[in-house]
PDB file of C-alpha atoms in Angstrom:
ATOM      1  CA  UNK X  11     161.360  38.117  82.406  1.00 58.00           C
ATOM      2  CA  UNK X  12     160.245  38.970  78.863  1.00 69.00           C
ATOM      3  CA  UNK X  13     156.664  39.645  80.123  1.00 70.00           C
ATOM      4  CA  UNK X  14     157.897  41.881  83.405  1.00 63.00           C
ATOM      5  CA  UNK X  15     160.058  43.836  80.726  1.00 64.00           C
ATOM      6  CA  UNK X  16     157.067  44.748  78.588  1.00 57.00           C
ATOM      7  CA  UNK X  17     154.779  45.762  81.676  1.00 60.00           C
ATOM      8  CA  UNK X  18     157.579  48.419  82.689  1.00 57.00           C
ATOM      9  CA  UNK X  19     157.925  49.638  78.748  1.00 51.00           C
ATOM     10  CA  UNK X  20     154.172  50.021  78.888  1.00 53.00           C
ATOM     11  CA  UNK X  21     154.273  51.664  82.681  1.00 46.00           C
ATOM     12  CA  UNK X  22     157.268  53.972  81.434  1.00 46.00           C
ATOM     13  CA  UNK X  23     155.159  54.705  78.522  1.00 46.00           C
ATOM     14  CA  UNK X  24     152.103  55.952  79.720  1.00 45.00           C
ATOM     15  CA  UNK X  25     154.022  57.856  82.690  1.00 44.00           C
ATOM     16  CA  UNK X  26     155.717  59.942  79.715  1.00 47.00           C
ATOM     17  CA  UNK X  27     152.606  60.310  77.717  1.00 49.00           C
ATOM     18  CA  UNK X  28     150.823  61.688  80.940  1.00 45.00           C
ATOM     19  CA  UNK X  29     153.926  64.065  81.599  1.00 50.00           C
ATOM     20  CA  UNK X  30     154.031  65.254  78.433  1.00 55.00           C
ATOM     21  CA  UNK X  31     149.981  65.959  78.296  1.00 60.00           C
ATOM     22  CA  UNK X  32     150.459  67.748  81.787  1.00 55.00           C
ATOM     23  CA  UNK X  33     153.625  69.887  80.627  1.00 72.00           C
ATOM     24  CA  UNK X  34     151.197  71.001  77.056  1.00 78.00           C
ATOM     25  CA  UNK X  35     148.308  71.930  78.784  1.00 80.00           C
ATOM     26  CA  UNK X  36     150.311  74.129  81.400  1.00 86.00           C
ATOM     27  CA  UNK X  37     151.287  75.980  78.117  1.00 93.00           C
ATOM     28  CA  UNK X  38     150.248  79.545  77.284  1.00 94.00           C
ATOM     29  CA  UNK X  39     149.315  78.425  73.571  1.00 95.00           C
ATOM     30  CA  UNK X  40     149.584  75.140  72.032  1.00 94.00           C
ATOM     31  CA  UNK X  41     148.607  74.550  68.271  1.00 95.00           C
ATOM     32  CA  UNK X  42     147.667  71.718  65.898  1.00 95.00           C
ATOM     33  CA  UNK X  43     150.350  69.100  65.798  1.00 95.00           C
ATOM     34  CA  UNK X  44     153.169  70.126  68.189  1.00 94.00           C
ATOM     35  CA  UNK X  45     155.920  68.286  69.098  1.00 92.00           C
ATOM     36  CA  UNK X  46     157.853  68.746  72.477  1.00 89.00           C
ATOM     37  CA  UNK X  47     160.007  66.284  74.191  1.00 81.00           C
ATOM     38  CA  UNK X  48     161.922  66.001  77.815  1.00 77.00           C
ATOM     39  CA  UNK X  49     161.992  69.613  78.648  1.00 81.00           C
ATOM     40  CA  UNK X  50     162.669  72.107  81.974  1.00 84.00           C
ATOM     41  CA  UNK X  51     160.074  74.754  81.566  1.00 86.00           C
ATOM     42  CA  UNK X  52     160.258  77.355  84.303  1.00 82.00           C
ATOM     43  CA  UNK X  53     156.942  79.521  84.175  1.00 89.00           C
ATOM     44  CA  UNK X  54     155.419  77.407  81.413  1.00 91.00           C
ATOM     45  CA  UNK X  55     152.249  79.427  80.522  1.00 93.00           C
ATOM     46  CA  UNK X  56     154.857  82.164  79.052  1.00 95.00           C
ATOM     47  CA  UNK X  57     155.595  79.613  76.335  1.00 96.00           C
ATOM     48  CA  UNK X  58     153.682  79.738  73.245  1.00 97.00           C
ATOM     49  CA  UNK X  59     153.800  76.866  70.635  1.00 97.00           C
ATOM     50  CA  UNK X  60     152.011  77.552  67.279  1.00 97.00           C
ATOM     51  CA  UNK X  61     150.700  74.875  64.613  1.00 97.00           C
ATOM     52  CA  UNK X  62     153.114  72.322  63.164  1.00 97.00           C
ATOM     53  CA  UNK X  63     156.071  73.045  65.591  1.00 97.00           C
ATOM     54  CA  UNK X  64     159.067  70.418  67.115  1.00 96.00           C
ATOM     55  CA  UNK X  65     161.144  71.131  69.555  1.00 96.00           C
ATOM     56  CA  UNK X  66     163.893  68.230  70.655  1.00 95.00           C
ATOM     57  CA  UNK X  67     164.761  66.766  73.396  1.00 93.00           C
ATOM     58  CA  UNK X  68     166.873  68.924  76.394  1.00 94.00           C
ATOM     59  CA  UNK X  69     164.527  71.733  75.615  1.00 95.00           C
ATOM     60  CA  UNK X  70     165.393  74.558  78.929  1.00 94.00           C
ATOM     61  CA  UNK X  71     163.145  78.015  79.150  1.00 94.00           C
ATOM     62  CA  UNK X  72     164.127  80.177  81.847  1.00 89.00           C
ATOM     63  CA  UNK X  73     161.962  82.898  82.682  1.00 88.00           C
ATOM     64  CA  UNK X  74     160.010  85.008  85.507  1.00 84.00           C
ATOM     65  CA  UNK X  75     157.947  87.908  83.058  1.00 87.00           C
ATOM     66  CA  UNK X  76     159.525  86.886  79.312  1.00 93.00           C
ATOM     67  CA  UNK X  77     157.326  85.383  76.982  1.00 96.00           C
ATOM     68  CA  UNK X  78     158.936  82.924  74.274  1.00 97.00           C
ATOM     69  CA  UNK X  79     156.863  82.758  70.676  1.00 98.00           C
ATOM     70  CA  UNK X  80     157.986  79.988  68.640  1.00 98.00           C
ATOM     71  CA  UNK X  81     156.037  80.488  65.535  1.00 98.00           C
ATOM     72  CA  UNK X  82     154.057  77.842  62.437  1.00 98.00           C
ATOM     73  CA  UNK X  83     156.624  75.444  61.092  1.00 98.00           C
ATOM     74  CA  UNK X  84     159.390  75.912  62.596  1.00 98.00           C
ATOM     75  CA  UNK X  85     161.561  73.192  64.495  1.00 98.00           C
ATOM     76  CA  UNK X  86     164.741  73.006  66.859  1.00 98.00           C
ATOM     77  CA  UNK X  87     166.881  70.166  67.272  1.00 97.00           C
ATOM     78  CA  UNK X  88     168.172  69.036  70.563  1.00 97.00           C
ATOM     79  CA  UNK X  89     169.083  71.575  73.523  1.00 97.00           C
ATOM     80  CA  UNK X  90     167.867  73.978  72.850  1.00 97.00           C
ATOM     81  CA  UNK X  91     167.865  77.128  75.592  1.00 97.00           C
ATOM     82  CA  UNK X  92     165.506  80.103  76.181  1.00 97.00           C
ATOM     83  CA  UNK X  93     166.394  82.836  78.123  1.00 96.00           C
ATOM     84  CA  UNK X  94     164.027  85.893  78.586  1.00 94.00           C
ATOM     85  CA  UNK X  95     165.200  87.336  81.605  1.00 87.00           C
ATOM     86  CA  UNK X  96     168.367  88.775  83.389  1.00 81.00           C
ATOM     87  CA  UNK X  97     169.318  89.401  86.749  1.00 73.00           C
ATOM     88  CA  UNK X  98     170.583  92.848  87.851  1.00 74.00           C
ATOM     89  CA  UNK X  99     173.237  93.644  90.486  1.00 74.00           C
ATOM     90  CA  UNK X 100     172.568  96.621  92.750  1.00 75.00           C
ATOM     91  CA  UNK X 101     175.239  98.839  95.026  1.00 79.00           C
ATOM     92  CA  UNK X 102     175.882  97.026  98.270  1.00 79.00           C
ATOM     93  CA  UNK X 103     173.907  94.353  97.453  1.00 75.00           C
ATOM     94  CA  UNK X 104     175.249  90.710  97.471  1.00 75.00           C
ATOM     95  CA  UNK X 105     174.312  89.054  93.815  1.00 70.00           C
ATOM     96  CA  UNK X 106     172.719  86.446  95.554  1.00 70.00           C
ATOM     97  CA  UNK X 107     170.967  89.040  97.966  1.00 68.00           C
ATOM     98  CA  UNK X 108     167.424  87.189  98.548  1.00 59.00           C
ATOM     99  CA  UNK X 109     165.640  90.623  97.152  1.00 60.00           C
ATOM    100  CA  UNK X 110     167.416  90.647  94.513  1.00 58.00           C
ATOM    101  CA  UNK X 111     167.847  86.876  92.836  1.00 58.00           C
ATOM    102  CA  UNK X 112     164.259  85.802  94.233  1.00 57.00           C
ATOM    103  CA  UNK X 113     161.992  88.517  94.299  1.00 60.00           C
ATOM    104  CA  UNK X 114     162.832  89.117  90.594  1.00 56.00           C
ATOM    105  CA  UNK X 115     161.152  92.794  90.859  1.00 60.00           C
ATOM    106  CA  UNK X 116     163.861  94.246  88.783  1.00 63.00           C
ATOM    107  CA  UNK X 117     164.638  92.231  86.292  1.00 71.00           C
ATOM    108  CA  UNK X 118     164.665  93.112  82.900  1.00 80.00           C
ATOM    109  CA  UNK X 119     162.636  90.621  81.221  1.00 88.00           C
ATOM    110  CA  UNK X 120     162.575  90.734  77.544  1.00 94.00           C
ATOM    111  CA  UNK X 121     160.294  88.158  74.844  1.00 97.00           C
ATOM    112  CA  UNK X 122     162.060  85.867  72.765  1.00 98.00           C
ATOM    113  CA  UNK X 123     160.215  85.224  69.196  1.00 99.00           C
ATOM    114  CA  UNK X 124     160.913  82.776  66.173  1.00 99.00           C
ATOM    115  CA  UNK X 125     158.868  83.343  63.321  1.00 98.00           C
ATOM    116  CA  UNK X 126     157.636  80.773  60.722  1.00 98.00           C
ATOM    117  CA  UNK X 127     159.520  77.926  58.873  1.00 98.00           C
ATOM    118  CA  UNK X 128     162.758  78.647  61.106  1.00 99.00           C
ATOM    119  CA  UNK X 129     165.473  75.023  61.915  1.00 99.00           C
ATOM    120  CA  UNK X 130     167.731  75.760  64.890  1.00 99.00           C
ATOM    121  CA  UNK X 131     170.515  73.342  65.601  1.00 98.00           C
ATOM    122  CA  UNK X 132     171.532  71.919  68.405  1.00 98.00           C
ATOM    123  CA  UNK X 133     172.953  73.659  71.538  1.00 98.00           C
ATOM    124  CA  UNK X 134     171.752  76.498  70.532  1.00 99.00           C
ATOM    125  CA  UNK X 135     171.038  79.143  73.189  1.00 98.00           C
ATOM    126  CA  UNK X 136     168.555  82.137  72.834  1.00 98.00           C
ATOM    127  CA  UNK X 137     168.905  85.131  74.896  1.00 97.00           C
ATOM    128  CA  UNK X 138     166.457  88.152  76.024  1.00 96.00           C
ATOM    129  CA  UNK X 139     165.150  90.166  73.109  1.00 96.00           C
ATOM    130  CA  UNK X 140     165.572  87.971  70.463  1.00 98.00           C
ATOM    131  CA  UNK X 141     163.529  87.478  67.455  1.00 98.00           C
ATOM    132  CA  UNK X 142     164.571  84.870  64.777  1.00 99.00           C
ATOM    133  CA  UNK X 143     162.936  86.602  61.136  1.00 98.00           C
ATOM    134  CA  UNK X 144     161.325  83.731  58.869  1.00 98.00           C
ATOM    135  CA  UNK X 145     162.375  81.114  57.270  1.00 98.00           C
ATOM    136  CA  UNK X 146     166.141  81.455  58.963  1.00 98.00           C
ATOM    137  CA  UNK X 147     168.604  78.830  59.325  1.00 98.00           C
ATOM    138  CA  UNK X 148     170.559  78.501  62.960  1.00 98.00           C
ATOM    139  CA  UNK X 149     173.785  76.856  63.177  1.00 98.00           C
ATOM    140  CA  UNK X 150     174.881  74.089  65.858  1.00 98.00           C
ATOM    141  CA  UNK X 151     176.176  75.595  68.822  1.00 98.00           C
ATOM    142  CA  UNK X 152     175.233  79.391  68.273  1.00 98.00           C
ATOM    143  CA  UNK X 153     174.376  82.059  70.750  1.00 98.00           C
ATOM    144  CA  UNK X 154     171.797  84.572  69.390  1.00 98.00           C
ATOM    145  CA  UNK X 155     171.774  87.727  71.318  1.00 95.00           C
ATOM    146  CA  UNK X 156     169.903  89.923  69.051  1.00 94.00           C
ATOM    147  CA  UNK X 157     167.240  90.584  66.099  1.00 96.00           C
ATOM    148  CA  UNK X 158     168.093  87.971  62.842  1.00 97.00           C
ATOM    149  CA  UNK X 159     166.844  89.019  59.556  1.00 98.00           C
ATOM    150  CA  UNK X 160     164.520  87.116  58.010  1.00 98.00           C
ATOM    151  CA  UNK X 161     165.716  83.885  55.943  1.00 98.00           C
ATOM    152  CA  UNK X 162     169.786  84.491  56.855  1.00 97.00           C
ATOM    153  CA  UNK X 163     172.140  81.879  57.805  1.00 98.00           C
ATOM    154  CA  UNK X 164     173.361  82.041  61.328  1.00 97.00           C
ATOM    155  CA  UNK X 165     176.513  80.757  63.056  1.00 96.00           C
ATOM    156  CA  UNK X 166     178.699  81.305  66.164  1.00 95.00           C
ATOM    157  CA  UNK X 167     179.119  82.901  69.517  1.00 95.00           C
ATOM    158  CA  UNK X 168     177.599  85.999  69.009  1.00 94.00           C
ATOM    159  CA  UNK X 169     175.921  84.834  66.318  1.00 96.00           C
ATOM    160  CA  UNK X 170     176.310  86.280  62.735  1.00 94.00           C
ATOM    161  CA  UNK X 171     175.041  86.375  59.651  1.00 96.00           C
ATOM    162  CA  UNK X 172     176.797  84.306  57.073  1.00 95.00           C
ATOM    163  CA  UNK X 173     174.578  83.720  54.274  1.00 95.00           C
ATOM    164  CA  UNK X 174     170.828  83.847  53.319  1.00 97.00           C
ATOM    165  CA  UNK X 175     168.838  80.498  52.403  1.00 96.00           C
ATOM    166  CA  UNK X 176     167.625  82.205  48.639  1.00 97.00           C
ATOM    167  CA  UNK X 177     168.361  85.469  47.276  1.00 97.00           C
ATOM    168  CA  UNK X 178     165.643  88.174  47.212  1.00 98.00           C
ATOM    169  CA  UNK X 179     163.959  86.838  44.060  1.00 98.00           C
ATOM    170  CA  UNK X 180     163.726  83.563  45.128  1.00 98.00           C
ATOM    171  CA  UNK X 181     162.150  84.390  48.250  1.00 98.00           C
ATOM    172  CA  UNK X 182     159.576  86.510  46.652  1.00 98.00           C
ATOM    173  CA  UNK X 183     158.434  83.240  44.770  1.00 98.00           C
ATOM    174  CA  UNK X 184     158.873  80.768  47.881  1.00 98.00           C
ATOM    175  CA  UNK X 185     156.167  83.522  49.670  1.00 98.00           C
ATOM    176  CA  UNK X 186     154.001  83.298  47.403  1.00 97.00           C
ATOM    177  CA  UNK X 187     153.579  79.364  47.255  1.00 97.00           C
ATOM    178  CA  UNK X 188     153.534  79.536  51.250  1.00 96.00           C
ATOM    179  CA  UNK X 189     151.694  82.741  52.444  1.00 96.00           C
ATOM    180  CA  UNK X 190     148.670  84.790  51.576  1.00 96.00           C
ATOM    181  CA  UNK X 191     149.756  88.673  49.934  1.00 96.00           C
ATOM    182  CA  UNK X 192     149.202  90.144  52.712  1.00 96.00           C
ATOM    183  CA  UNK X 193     151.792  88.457  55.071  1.00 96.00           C
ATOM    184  CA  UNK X 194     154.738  88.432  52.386  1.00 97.00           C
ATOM    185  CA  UNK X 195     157.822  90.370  52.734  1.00 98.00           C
ATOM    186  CA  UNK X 196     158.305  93.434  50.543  1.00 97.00           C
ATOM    187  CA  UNK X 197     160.845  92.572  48.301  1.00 97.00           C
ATOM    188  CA  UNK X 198     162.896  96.512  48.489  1.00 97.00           C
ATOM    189  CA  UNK X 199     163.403  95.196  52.570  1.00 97.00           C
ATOM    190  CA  UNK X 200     164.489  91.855  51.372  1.00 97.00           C
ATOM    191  CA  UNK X 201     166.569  93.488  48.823  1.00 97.00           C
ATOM    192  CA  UNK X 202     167.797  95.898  51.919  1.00 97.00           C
ATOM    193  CA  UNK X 203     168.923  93.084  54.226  1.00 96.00           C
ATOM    194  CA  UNK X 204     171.021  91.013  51.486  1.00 96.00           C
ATOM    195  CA  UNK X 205     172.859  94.197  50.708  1.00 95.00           C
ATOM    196  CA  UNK X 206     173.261  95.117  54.104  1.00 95.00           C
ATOM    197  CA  UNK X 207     174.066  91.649  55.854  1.00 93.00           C
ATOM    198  CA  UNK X 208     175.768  89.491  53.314  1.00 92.00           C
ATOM    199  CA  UNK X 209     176.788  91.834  49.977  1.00 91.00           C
ATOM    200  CA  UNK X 210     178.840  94.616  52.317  1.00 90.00           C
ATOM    201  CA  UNK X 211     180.566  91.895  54.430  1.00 91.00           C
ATOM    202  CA  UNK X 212     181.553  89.526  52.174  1.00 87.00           C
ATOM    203  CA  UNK X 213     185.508  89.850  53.266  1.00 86.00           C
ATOM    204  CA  UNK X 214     184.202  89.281  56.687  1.00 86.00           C
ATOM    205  CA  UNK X 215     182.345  86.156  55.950  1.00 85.00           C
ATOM    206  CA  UNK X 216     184.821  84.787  54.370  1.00 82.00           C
ATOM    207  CA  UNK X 217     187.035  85.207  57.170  1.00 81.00           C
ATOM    208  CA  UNK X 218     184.621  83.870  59.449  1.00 77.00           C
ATOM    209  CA  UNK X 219     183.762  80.595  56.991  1.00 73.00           C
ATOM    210  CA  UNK X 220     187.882  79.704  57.317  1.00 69.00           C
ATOM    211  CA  UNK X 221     188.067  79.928  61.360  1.00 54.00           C
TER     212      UNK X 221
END
């Protein structure tokens, strides 16, 4: 028995390692060292994997014409969902009209993007338009539905800004230990988002930390 048990763990084994080849080379882009487990890719070549990335298991992308960028470094933990398009509805029309829900001619597709050195938690869901700024931090559960500043905190359903990961300063010298000048953040924008995001709504994060 102990022998037929370790003939189906090796079976098992190379039948996931030959998925999981198959699923990375159907891929738009696929970098150095990426990580992707036991995913539902619909329209896989509009996913785009860059160097050094992980991405969980339960991993869903539904698209027809939405791209999905998931830039160096970055990681997600397990469930995450993509969404880069959405469905329209159309005067006397029937949602599921077969024009309208199959055809996908008129939906408005939009790309999803999450720049470098960015953790998502788990159950997270993305939707269309979305861009995720560097070095950001995304709470369990949250639903993004729009742009995120670069290194801010992220939580809940619309997702909000609650916090950054370093002050302006200290980003300035994180940059420069990670990126060449030319692809570091001005410090008067970083500067511009604390003030904007986290210094002016302090009463309202607050209020949103005790819920």
């Amino acid at each position: 028995m102990g022998i037929l048990i370790k003939i189906i763990d090796k079976c098992l084994s190379k039948y996931v390692n030959y998925k999981y080849k198959c699923v990375l080379s159907k891929l738009g882009f696929c970098g150095k060292n990426v990580s992707l487990n036991t995913v539902r890719i619909h329209n896989p070549h509009n996913v785009f994997l860059y160097d050094n990335t992980n991405i969980l298991p339960g991993f869903i992308f539904i698209s027809h014409r939405g791209q999905f960028f998931f830039h160096q470094g970055s990681a997600a933990a397990q469930n995450l969902t993509v969404v880069t398009d959405s469905h329209i509805r159309k005067v006397g029309k029937l949602f599921k009209d077969e024009e309208l829900f199959y055809k996908y001619k008129d939906n408005i597709s939009e790309n999803v993007v999450v720049e470098e050195d960015v953790w998502i938690g788990t159950n997270v869901t993305l939707l269309p338009g979305v861009t995720i700024g560097r070095g950001s931090n995304v709470g369990a559960g949250t639903v993004i539905r729009g742009k995120v500043p670069p290194y801010s905190i992220v939580s809940g359903n619309p997702g909000k800004v609650i916090g950054f990961t370093f002050t302006p300063e200290e980003i300035i010298e994180h940059e420069k230990a990670l990126y060449p000048e030319e692809d570091r953040l001005p410090l008067e924008l970083l500067e511009k988002n604390y003030e904007k995001y986290f210094l002016k709504r302090l009463k309202e994060i607050k209020e949103f930390n005790r819920l």
